[in-house]
Coordinates of C-alpha atoms and ligand atoms in Angstrom, one line a residue:
M1 CA 109.3 120.9 83.2
Q2 CA 105.5 120.2 83.4
S3 CA 103.5 120.0 80.3
A4 CA 101.4 117.0 79.9
P5 CA 98.0 117.2 81.4
P6 CA 97.2 115.1 84.2
T7 CA 94.4 112.7 83.2
I8 CA 94.0 109.0 83.9
L9 CA 91.9 107.3 81.6
C10 CA 91.4 103.3 81.1
R11 CA 89.0 101.8 78.7
G12 CA 88.0 97.4 79.7
V13 CA 90.8 97.4 81.6
T14 CA 91.5 93.5 82.5
K15 CA 93.9 91.5 84.7
R16 CA 93.9 88.0 85.0
Y17 CA 96.8 86.4 86.7
D18 CA 98.2 82.8 85.6
L19 CA 99.0 80.7 87.8
G20 CA 99.4 77.3 86.5
A21 CA 95.9 75.5 86.2
R22 CA 94.7 77.8 88.5
S23 CA 93.7 81.7 87.3
V24 CA 92.6 84.8 89.4
E25 CA 90.8 87.7 87.6
A26 CA 92.2 90.6 89.5
L27 CA 90.5 93.4 87.1
R28 CA 86.9 92.4 85.5
G29 CA 86.5 95.7 82.6
V30 CA 87.5 98.9 84.8
D31 CA 86.3 101.8 83.4
L32 CA 87.7 104.9 84.9
E33 CA 87.8 108.8 83.8
I34 CA 89.6 111.1 85.9
A35 CA 90.7 114.6 85.1
G36 CA 92.3 117.1 86.3
A37 CA 94.6 118.2 89.1
G38 CA 93.4 117.3 93.0
F39 CA 93.6 114.3 95.8
F40 CA 92.0 111.2 94.9
A41 CA 91.0 108.1 96.5
I42 CA 91.0 104.5 95.5
M43 CA 88.8 102.3 98.2
G44 CA 87.6 98.6 98.1
S45 CA 88.0 95.7 100.6
S46 CA 91.1 93.6 100.4
G47 CA 91.8 91.8 96.7
S48 CA 89.1 93.9 95.2
G49 CA 92.2 94.9 92.9
K50 CA 93.0 98.6 93.5
S51 CA 97.3 97.3 93.6
T52 CA 96.6 95.8 90.0
L53 CA 95.4 98.5 88.9
M54 CA 97.8 101.0 89.9
H55 CA 100.6 99.1 88.7
L56 CA 98.5 98.8 85.6
V57 CA 98.2 102.4 85.8
A58 CA 102.2 103.3 86.7
G59 CA 103.7 100.6 84.0
L60 CA 104.8 98.6 86.3
D61 CA 102.5 96.0 84.5
R62 CA 100.0 95.5 81.7
P63 CA 96.8 94.8 82.0
T64 CA 95.1 92.0 79.7
S65 CA 93.1 93.6 78.2
G66 CA 91.3 97.2 77.9
E67 CA 93.1 100.4 77.2
V68 CA 95.6 102.5 79.5
T69 CA 96.1 105.9 78.5
V70 CA 97.7 109.2 81.7
A71 CA 98.7 111.9 80.1
G72 CA 97.8 111.4 77.0
A73 CA 99.7 108.4 76.4
R74 CA 98.8 104.9 76.0
V75 CA 101.0 102.9 78.7
D76 CA 99.4 99.7 77.9
R77 CA 100.5 100.1 74.1
M78 CA 104.6 101.3 75.5
S79 CA 107.6 99.6 74.5
E80 CA 110.0 98.2 77.3
A81 CA 111.8 101.0 77.0
E82 CA 109.5 103.8 76.8
L83 CA 107.8 102.3 80.4
T84 CA 111.0 102.9 81.1
R85 CA 111.1 106.8 80.4
Y86 CA 107.7 107.1 81.3
R87 CA 108.0 105.8 84.8
R88 CA 110.7 107.9 85.5
R89 CA 109.0 111.1 84.1
Q90 CA 105.9 111.3 83.5
I91 CA 104.9 109.1 87.1
G92 CA 105.9 109.3 90.5
I93 CA 104.8 106.4 92.7
V94 CA 104.9 106.5 96.7
F95 CA 104.8 102.7 98.0
Q96 CA 103.5 102.2 101.6
H97 CA 107.4 100.4 102.2
F98 CA 109.1 104.2 101.3
N99 CA 111.2 101.6 98.8
L100 CA 114.7 103.9 99.8
L101 CA 117.8 102.3 99.4
P102 CA 119.5 101.6 102.5
S103 CA 122.8 102.8 101.9
M104 CA 122.3 105.7 99.8
T105 CA 121.6 109.3 102.1
A106 CA 117.8 111.0 101.9
L107 CA 119.7 113.6 98.9
D108 CA 121.4 110.6 97.0
N109 CA 117.9 108.9 97.7
V110 CA 116.2 111.6 96.0
M111 CA 118.4 112.5 92.8
L112 CA 118.8 108.7 91.8
P113 CA 116.7 108.9 89.4
A114 CA 117.7 111.9 88.1
L115 CA 121.6 110.9 87.4
L116 CA 120.2 108.0 86.0
D117 CA 118.1 109.6 83.9
G118 CA 122.1 111.7 82.8
M119 CA 121.2 114.9 84.5
P120 CA 124.0 116.8 85.8
R121 CA 124.7 116.5 89.1
A122 CA 124.9 120.3 90.4
A123 CA 121.5 120.0 89.3
S124 CA 120.3 116.7 90.1
E125 CA 121.5 118.4 94.0
R126 CA 119.9 121.8 93.8
R127 CA 116.1 119.7 92.6
A128 CA 117.3 117.5 95.2
R129 CA 117.7 119.6 97.9
E130 CA 115.1 122.3 96.7
L131 CA 112.5 119.1 97.3
L132 CA 113.9 117.8 100.6
D133 CA 113.2 121.5 101.7
E134 CA 110.2 121.8 100.6
L135 CA 109.2 119.0 102.6
G136 CA 110.3 120.7 105.1
V137 CA 113.7 117.2 105.9
G138 CA 115.9 119.7 104.4
A139 CA 117.7 118.8 107.2
R140 CA 118.1 115.4 106.9
A141 CA 119.0 114.8 103.3
D142 CA 122.7 113.3 104.5
H143 CA 120.9 111.2 107.0
R144 CA 120.4 107.6 105.8
P145 CA 117.1 106.2 105.8
D146 CA 117.6 104.2 109.3
A147 CA 118.6 107.3 111.0
L148 CA 115.3 108.9 109.8
S149 CA 111.6 108.5 111.4
G150 CA 108.7 106.5 108.8
G151 CA 107.2 109.4 108.3
E152 CA 111.1 111.6 107.5
Q153 CA 111.0 108.3 105.0
Q154 CA 107.8 109.2 103.1
R155 CA 108.2 112.6 103.3
V156 CA 111.8 112.0 101.1
A157 CA 110.1 108.9 98.8
I158 CA 107.3 112.0 98.2
A159 CA 110.3 113.9 97.1
R160 CA 111.9 111.3 95.1
A161 CA 108.3 111.6 93.2
L162 CA 108.2 115.0 92.5
F163 CA 111.2 115.6 91.2
F164 CA 110.5 115.5 87.5
A165 CA 106.8 117.1 88.6
P166 CA 105.0 114.5 87.1
P167 CA 101.5 115.6 85.9
V168 CA 100.2 112.2 87.9
I169 CA 101.7 110.4 91.7
L170 CA 100.2 107.1 93.5
A171 CA 100.4 106.6 96.2
D172 CA 99.8 103.1 97.4
E173 CA 98.5 103.1 101.1
P174 CA 101.3 105.5 101.8
T175 CA 100.8 106.1 105.3
G176 CA 100.7 102.2 106.1
N177 CA 103.2 101.9 108.5
L178 CA 102.7 105.6 109.7
D179 CA 101.4 106.1 113.2
S180 CA 97.6 108.5 113.0
A181 CA 100.3 111.4 114.3
A182 CA 102.4 111.4 111.4
A183 CA 100.0 110.3 109.0
T184 CA 97.6 112.8 109.6
R185 CA 100.4 115.6 108.5
L186 CA 101.4 114.1 105.3
F187 CA 98.2 113.5 104.4
A188 CA 98.3 117.9 104.8
L189 CA 101.6 117.9 102.5
L190 CA 100.0 115.7 100.2
T191 CA 97.2 118.4 99.7
G192 CA 99.2 120.7 99.5
I193 CA 100.9 118.8 97.1
A194 CA 98.5 118.3 94.8
R195 CA 97.1 121.5 94.7
T196 CA 101.2 123.4 94.4
H197 CA 102.5 121.5 92.0
R198 CA 99.2 121.2 90.0
T199 CA 99.5 116.8 90.2
L200 CA 97.1 114.6 89.7
L201 CA 97.5 112.2 93.1
L202 CA 95.5 108.5 93.1
M203 CA 96.0 107.5 96.6
V204 CA 95.0 103.9 97.4
T205 CA 93.4 103.7 100.9
H206 CA 91.1 101.3 103.3
E207 CA 91.2 104.1 106.4
P208 CA 88.1 106.4 105.3
A209 CA 89.8 109.1 107.9
A210 CA 92.6 109.4 104.4
A211 CA 90.0 109.0 101.8
A212 CA 88.5 112.2 103.4
H213 CA 91.7 114.5 102.7
C214 CA 90.5 113.5 98.9
E215 CA 88.2 115.5 96.2
R216 CA 86.6 112.0 95.6
V217 CA 86.2 108.6 96.2
I218 CA 86.3 106.0 93.9
V219 CA 85.2 102.2 95.1
L220 CA 86.4 99.0 93.0
R221 CA 84.6 96.1 94.1
D222 CA 85.8 92.2 93.1
G223 CA 88.0 94.1 89.6
T224 CA 85.5 96.2 88.4
V225 CA 84.7 100.3 89.5
A226 CA 81.5 99.8 91.8
G227 CA 80.7 103.5 91.9
A228 CA 82.6 106.5 92.8
F229 CA 81.6 109.8 94.8
D230 CA 82.5 113.6 95.6
T231 CA 83.9 114.0 99.3
T232 CA 81.8 117.6 99.2
T233 CA 77.8 116.7 98.7
P234 CA 75.9 119.4 97.9
E235 CA 72.6 117.6 100.6
Q236 CA 75.5 117.0 103.7
G237 CA 78.7 119.3 103.0
K238 CA 82.4 118.4 103.9
L239 CA 81.7 114.3 104.2
D240 CA 83.3 113.5 108.0
A241 CA 84.7 110.1 108.2
G242 CA 81.8 108.2 109.2
S243 CA 79.3 109.4 106.8
L244 CA 82.4 108.8 103.6
A245 CA 82.7 105.1 105.0
L246 CA 79.2 104.3 105.1
R247 CA 79.3 105.4 101.2
A248 CA 82.2 103.4 100.7
Q249 CA 80.7 99.9 102.1
E250 CA 77.0 100.4 100.1
L251 CA 79.6 100.6 97.3
A252 CA 81.6 98.5 98.1
R253 CA 79.2 95.6 100.2
P254 CA 79.3 92.5 97.9
T255 CA 75.9 91.8 95.1
R256 CA 76.0 89.1 94.7
Ligands
ADP1 N1 101.2 89.3 90.9 C1 100.2 88.4 91.3 N2 99.9 86.9 91.2 C2 99.2 86.1 91.0 N3 97.6 86.5 91.4 C3 97.9 88.3 92.0 C4 99.1 89.3 91.9 N4 99.0 90.2 92.3 C5 97.8 90.3 92.4 N5 96.6 88.9 92.8 C6 95.5 88.5 92.7 O1 94.6 89.9 92.4 C7 93.4 90.1 93.4 C8 93.8 91.3 93.8 O2 94.8 91.2 94.0 P1 95.4 93.1 95.0 O3 95.6 94.0 93.0 O4 95.9 93.3 95.4 O5 94.2 94.3 95.3 P2 94.1 94.8 97.0 O6 95.6 95.3 96.6 O7 92.5 95.4 96.7 O8 94.2 94.3 97.8 C9 93.7 88.9 94.2 O9 93.1 87.8 94.3 C10 95.3 88.6 94.2 O10 95.3 87.5 95.1
MG2 MG1 97.0 96.6 97.4

């Protein structure tokens, strides 16, 4: 199903929120290039623009200026109809709060975007069951979200995100509502997914231990990219969570 190369390219991206007399510059000129499958982290203090950037890449909102190109397509220029299709087919989104429909079973939650897209029920169900099995929640397919643990709900949400084999998956604090054991299992799962599905997985996190699972960390500060570094360095090898936190904090520190 997958065709477009997994890439995210931002050029001079700004985002201003106008709130009556006041306005907030959430992004002030983001330049960012991530090319190829892998697991990448975005870090930065609260309010640095992480979620705003994810929303623009996801096509949930439009930049005030600048270019957002994902898998070769200019997301900032898409019509509403193109954005709907883009969000369904080209991007998978995983949220902190899972965002599953409470009245539907796990299986129906995973199938829903496909049914909305006109895919026949039998084929949708086959694909959904295959993904739920792969994520280790096949036995929970007929349960509604409130009968599932947080970790299980997030696996169902990931199965839904993977349905159309999108080149890019975005996750905004995906383990924010999980205990640390469930979070650790989820990171192992996400690492495996980036590899086996050849997906570009971009995760917002404020936890160094989470970012340590990624191969590269991009740090935002005041709505711009303050810097980026690989989590494996020639000098230190694989950075542990402590060293990673130090590097991220150095970049995130206000310069004013
Ligand atoms: N929908 C919105 N309306 C107004 N201001 C917003 C909105 N979303 C975010 N902001 C503001 O933009 C800035 C960046 O927010 P956000 O992208 O959520 O940061 P982060 O995810 O890094 O904490 C903050 O000052 C925030 O208050
Ligand atoms: Mg946020």
